[in-house]
PDB file of C-alpha atoms in Angstrom:
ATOM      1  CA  UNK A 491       1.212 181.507 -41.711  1.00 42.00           C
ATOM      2  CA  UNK A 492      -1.171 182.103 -38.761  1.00 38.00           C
ATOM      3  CA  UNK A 493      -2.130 185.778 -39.676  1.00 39.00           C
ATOM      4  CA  UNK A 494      -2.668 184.637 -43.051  1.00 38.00           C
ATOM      5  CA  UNK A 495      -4.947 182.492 -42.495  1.00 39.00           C
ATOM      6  CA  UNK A 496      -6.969 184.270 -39.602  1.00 38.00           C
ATOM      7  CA  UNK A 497      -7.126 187.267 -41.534  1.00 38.00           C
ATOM      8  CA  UNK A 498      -8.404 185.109 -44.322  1.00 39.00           C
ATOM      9  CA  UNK A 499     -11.331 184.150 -41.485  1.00 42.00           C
ATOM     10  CA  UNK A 500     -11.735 187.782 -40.300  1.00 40.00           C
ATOM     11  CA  UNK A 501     -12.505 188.467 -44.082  1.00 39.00           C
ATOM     12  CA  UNK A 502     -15.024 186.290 -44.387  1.00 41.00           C
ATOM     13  CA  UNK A 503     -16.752 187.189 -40.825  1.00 42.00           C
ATOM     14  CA  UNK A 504     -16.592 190.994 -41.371  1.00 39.00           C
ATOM     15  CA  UNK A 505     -17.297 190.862 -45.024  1.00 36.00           C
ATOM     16  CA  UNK A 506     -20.310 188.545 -44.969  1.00 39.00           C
ATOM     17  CA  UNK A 507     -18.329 185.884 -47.146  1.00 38.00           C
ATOM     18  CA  UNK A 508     -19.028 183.335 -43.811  1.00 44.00           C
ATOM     19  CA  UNK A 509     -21.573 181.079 -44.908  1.00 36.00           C
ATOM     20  CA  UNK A 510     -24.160 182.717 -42.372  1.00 36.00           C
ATOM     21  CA  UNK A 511     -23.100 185.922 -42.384  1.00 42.00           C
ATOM     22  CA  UNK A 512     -25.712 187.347 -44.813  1.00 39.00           C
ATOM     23  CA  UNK A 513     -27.858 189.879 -44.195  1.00 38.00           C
ATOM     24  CA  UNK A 514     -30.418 186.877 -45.081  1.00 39.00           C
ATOM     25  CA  UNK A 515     -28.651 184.700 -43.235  1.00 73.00           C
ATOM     26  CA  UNK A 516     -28.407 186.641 -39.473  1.00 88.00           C
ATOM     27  CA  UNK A 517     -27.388 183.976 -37.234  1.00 95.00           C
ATOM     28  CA  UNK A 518     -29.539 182.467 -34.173  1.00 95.00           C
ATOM     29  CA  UNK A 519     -29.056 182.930 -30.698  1.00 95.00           C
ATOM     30  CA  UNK A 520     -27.799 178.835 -30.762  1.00 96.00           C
ATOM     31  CA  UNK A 521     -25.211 179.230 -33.665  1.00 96.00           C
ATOM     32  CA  UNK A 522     -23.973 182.617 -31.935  1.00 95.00           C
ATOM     33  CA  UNK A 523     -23.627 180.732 -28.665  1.00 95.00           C
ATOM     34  CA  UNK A 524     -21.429 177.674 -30.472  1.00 95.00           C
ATOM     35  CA  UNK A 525     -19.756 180.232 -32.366  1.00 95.00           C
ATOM     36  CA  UNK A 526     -18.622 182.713 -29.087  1.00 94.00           C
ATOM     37  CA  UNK A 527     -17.812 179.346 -27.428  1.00 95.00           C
ATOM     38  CA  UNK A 528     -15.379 178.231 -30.326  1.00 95.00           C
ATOM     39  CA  UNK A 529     -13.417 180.758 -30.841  1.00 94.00           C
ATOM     40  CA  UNK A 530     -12.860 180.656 -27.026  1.00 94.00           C
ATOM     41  CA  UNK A 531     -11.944 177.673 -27.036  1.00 96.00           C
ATOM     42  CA  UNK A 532      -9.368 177.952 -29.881  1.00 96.00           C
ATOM     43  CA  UNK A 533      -7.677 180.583 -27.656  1.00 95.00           C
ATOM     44  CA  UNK A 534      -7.159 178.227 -24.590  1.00 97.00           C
ATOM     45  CA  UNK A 535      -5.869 175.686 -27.027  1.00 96.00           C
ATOM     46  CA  UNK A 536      -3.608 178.362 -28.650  1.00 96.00           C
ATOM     47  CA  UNK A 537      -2.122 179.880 -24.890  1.00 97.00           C
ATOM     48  CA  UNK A 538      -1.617 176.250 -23.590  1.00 97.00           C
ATOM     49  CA  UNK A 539       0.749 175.294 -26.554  1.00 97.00           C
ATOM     50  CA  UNK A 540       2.240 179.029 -25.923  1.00 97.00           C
ATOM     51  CA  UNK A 541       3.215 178.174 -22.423  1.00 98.00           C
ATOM     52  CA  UNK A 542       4.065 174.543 -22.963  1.00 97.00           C
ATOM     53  CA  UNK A 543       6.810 176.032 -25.660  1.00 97.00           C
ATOM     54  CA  UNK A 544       7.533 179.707 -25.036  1.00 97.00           C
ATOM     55  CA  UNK A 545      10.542 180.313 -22.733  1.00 96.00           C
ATOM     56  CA  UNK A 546       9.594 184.133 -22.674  1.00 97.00           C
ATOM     57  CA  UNK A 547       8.007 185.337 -18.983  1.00 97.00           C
ATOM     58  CA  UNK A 548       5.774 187.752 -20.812  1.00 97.00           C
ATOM     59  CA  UNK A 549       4.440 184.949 -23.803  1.00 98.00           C
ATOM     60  CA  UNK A 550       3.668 182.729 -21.071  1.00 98.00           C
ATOM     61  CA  UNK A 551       2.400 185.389 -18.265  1.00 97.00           C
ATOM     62  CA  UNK A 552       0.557 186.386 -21.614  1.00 97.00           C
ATOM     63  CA  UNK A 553      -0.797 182.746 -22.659  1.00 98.00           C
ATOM     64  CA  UNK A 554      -1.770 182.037 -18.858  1.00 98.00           C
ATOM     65  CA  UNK A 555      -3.951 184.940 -19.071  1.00 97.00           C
ATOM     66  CA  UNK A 556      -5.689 184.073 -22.126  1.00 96.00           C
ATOM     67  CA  UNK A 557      -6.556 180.755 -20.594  1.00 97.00           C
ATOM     68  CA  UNK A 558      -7.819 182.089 -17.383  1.00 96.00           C
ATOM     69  CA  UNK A 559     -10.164 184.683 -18.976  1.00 95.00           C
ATOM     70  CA  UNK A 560     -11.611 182.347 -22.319  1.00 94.00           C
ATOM     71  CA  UNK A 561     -12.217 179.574 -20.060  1.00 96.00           C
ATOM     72  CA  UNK A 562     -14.124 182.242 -17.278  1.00 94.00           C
ATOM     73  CA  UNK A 563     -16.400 183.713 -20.143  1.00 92.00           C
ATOM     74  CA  UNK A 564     -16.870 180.092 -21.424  1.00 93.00           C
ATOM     75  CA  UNK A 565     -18.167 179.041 -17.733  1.00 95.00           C
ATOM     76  CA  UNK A 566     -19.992 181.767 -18.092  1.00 93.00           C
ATOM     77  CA  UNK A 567     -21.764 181.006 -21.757  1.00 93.00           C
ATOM     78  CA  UNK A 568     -22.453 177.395 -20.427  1.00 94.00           C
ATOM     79  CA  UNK A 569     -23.871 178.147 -17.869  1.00 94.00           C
ATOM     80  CA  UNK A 570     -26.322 180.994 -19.627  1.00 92.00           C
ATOM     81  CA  UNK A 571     -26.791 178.284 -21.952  1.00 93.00           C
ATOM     82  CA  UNK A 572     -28.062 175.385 -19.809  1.00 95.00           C
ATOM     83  CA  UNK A 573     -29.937 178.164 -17.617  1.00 94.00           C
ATOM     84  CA  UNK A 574     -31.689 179.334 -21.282  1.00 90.00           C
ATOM     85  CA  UNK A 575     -32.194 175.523 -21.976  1.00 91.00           C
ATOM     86  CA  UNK A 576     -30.611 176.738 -25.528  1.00 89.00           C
ATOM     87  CA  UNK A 577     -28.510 173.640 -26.779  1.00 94.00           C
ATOM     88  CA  UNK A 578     -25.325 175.812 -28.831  1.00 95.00           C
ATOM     89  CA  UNK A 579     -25.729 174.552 -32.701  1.00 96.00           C
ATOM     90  CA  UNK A 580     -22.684 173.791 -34.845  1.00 95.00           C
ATOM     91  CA  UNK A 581     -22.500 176.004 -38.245  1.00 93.00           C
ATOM     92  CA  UNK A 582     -20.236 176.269 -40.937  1.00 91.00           C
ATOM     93  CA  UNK A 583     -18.286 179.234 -38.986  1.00 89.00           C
ATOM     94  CA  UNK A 584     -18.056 177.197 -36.098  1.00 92.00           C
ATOM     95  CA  UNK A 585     -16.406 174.454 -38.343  1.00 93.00           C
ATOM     96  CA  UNK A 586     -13.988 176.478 -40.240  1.00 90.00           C
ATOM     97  CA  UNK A 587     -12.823 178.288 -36.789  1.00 90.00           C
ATOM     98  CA  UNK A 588     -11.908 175.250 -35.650  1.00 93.00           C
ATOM     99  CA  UNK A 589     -10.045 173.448 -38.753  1.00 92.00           C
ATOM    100  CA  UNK A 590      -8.236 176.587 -39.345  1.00 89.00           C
ATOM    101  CA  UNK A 591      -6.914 176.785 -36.177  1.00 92.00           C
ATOM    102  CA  UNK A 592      -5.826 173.111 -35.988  1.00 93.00           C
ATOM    103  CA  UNK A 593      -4.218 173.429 -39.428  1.00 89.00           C
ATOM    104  CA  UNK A 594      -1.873 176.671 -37.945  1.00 85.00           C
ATOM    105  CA  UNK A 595      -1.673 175.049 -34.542  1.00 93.00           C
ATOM    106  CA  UNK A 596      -0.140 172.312 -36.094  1.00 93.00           C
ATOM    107  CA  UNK A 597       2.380 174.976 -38.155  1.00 90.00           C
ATOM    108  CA  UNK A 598       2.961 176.952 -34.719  1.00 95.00           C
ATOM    109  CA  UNK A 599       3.800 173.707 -33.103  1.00 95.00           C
ATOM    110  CA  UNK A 600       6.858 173.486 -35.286  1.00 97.00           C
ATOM    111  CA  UNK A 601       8.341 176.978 -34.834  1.00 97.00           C
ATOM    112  CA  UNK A 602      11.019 177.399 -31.456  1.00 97.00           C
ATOM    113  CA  UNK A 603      12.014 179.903 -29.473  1.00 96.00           C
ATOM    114  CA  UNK A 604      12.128 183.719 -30.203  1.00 97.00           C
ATOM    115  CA  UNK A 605      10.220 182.700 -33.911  1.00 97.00           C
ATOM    116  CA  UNK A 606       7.357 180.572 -31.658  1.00 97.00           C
ATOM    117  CA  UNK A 607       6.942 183.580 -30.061  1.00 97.00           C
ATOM    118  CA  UNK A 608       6.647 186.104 -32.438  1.00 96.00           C
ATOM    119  CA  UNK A 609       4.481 183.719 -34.550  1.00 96.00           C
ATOM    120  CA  UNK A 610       2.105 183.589 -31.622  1.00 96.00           C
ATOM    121  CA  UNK A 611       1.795 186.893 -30.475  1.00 97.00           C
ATOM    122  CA  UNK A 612       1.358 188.343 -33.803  1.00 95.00           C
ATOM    123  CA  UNK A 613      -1.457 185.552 -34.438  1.00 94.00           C
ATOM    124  CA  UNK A 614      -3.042 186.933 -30.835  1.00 95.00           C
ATOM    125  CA  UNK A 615      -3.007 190.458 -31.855  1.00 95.00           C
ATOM    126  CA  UNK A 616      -4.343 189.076 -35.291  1.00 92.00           C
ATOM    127  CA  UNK A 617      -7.198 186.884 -33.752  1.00 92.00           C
ATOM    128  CA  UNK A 618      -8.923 188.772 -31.332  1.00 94.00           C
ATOM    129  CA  UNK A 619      -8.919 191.766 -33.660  1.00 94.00           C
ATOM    130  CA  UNK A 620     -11.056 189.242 -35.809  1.00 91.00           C
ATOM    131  CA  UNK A 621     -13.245 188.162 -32.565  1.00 91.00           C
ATOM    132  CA  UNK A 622     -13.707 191.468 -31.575  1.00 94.00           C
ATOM    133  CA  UNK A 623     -14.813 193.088 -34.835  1.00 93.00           C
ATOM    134  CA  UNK A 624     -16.824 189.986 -35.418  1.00 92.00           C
ATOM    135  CA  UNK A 625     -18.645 190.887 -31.646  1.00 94.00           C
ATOM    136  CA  UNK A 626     -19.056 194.201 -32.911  1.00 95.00           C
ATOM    137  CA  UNK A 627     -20.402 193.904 -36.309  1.00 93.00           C
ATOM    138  CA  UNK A 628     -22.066 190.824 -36.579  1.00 93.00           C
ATOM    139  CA  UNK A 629     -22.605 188.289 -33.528  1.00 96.00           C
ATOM    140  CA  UNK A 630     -23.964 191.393 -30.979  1.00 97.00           C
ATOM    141  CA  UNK A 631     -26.327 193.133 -33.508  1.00 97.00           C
ATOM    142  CA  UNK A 632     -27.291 189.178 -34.554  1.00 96.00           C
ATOM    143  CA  UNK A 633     -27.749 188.152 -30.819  1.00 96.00           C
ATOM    144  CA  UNK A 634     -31.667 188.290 -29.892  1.00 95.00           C
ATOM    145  CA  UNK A 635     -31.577 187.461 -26.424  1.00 96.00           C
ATOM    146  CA  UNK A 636     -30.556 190.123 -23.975  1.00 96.00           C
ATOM    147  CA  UNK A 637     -28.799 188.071 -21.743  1.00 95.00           C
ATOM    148  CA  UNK A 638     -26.463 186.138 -24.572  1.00 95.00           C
ATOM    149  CA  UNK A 639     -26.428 189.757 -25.510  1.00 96.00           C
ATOM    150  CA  UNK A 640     -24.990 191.084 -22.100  1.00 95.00           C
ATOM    151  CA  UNK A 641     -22.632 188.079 -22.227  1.00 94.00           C
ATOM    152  CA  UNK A 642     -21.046 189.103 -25.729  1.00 96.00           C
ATOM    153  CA  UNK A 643     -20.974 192.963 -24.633  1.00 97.00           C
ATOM    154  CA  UNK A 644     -18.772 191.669 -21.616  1.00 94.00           C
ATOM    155  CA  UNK A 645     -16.927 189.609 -23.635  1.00 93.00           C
ATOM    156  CA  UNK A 646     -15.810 192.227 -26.693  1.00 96.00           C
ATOM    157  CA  UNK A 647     -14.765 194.204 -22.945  1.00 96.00           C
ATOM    158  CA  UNK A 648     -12.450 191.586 -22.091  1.00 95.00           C
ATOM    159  CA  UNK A 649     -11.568 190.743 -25.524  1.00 95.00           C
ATOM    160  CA  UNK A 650     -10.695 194.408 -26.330  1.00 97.00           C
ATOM    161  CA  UNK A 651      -8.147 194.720 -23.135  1.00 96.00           C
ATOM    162  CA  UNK A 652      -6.904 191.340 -25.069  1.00 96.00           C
ATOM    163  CA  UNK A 653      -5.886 192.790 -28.491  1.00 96.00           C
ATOM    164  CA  UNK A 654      -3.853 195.709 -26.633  1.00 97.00           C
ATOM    165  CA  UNK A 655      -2.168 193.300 -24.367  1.00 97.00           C
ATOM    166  CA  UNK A 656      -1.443 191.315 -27.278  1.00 97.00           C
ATOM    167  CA  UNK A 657      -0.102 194.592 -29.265  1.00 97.00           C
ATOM    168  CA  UNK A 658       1.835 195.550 -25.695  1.00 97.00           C
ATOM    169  CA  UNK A 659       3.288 191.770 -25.619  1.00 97.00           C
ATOM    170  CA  UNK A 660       4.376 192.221 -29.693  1.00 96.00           C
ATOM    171  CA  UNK A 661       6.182 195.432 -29.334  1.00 96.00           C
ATOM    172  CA  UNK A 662       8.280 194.128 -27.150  1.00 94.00           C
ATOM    173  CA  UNK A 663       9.303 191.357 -29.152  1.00 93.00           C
ATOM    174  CA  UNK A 664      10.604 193.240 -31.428  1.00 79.00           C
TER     175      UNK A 664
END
């Protein structure tokens, strides 16, 4: 299921199985940039099936959230992109991100009701525990330019409030 799955992914970002995530391998400022950007990205697409299904005030006052804030920091990372003149470069972590998350979005997509819910909550709590410990361990300490720094430290911030939301939204599921 989703948790699986995405802590199969957290695995391999905190353990250094990624392709890049090597102490050899650090990644660059570009592949950080694509890689922040995905994962926010997979979170929008993850809250807007959440509120096009979810019947629960708190999933969807949850989901709408999400949105808001991922696609805010993404604004941001564009625009420190573009104002860098850094063009974000696709990597393997990028690339399994994404087809991981279209593979359970797909599974999530046939789950209903009280089961939908759960399901995506617990893959919330799941996911930016993953994205934050990934900030924290690998993309921050990786990240040689002070402002993408800056923009990641803000982020985990953001991210961290996240993960207890998420936790906050689960135990009342229960």
């Amino acid at each position: 299921m989703l948790i699986r799955h995405t802590a199969t992914l957290a695995a391999m970002l905190l353990l250094g199985t990624a392709p890049f995530a090597q102490a050899a391998d650090k990644p660059t400022d570009p592949q950080i940039a694509h890689i922040a950007y995905t994962a926010g990205v997979i979170d929008v697409e993850a809250a807007k099936l959440a509120i096009g299904k979810s019947k629960n005030k708190d999933v969807v006052d949850f989901a709408n959230d999400m949105v808001r804030d991922h696609e805010a920091v993404n604004l941001q990372a564009l625009d420190l992109v573009k104002k860098l003149k850094v063009t974000p470069e696709d990597n393997a972590t990028s690339q399994a991100l994404s087809k991981a998350a279209a593979d359970e979005r797909a599974k999530l997509a046939k789950l209903e009701g009280a089961a939908f819910d759960k399901a995506y909550v617990d893959n919330e709590v799941a996911y930016h525990k993953q994205v934050n410990g990934a900030l924290e361990t690998l993309l921050i300490p990786s990240a040689s330019n002070a402002e993408l720094k800056s923009l990641l430290e803000t982020g985990l911030k953001i991210f961290q409030g996240h993960e207890q939301h998420a936790e906050h939204v689960a135990g009342m599921l229960k």
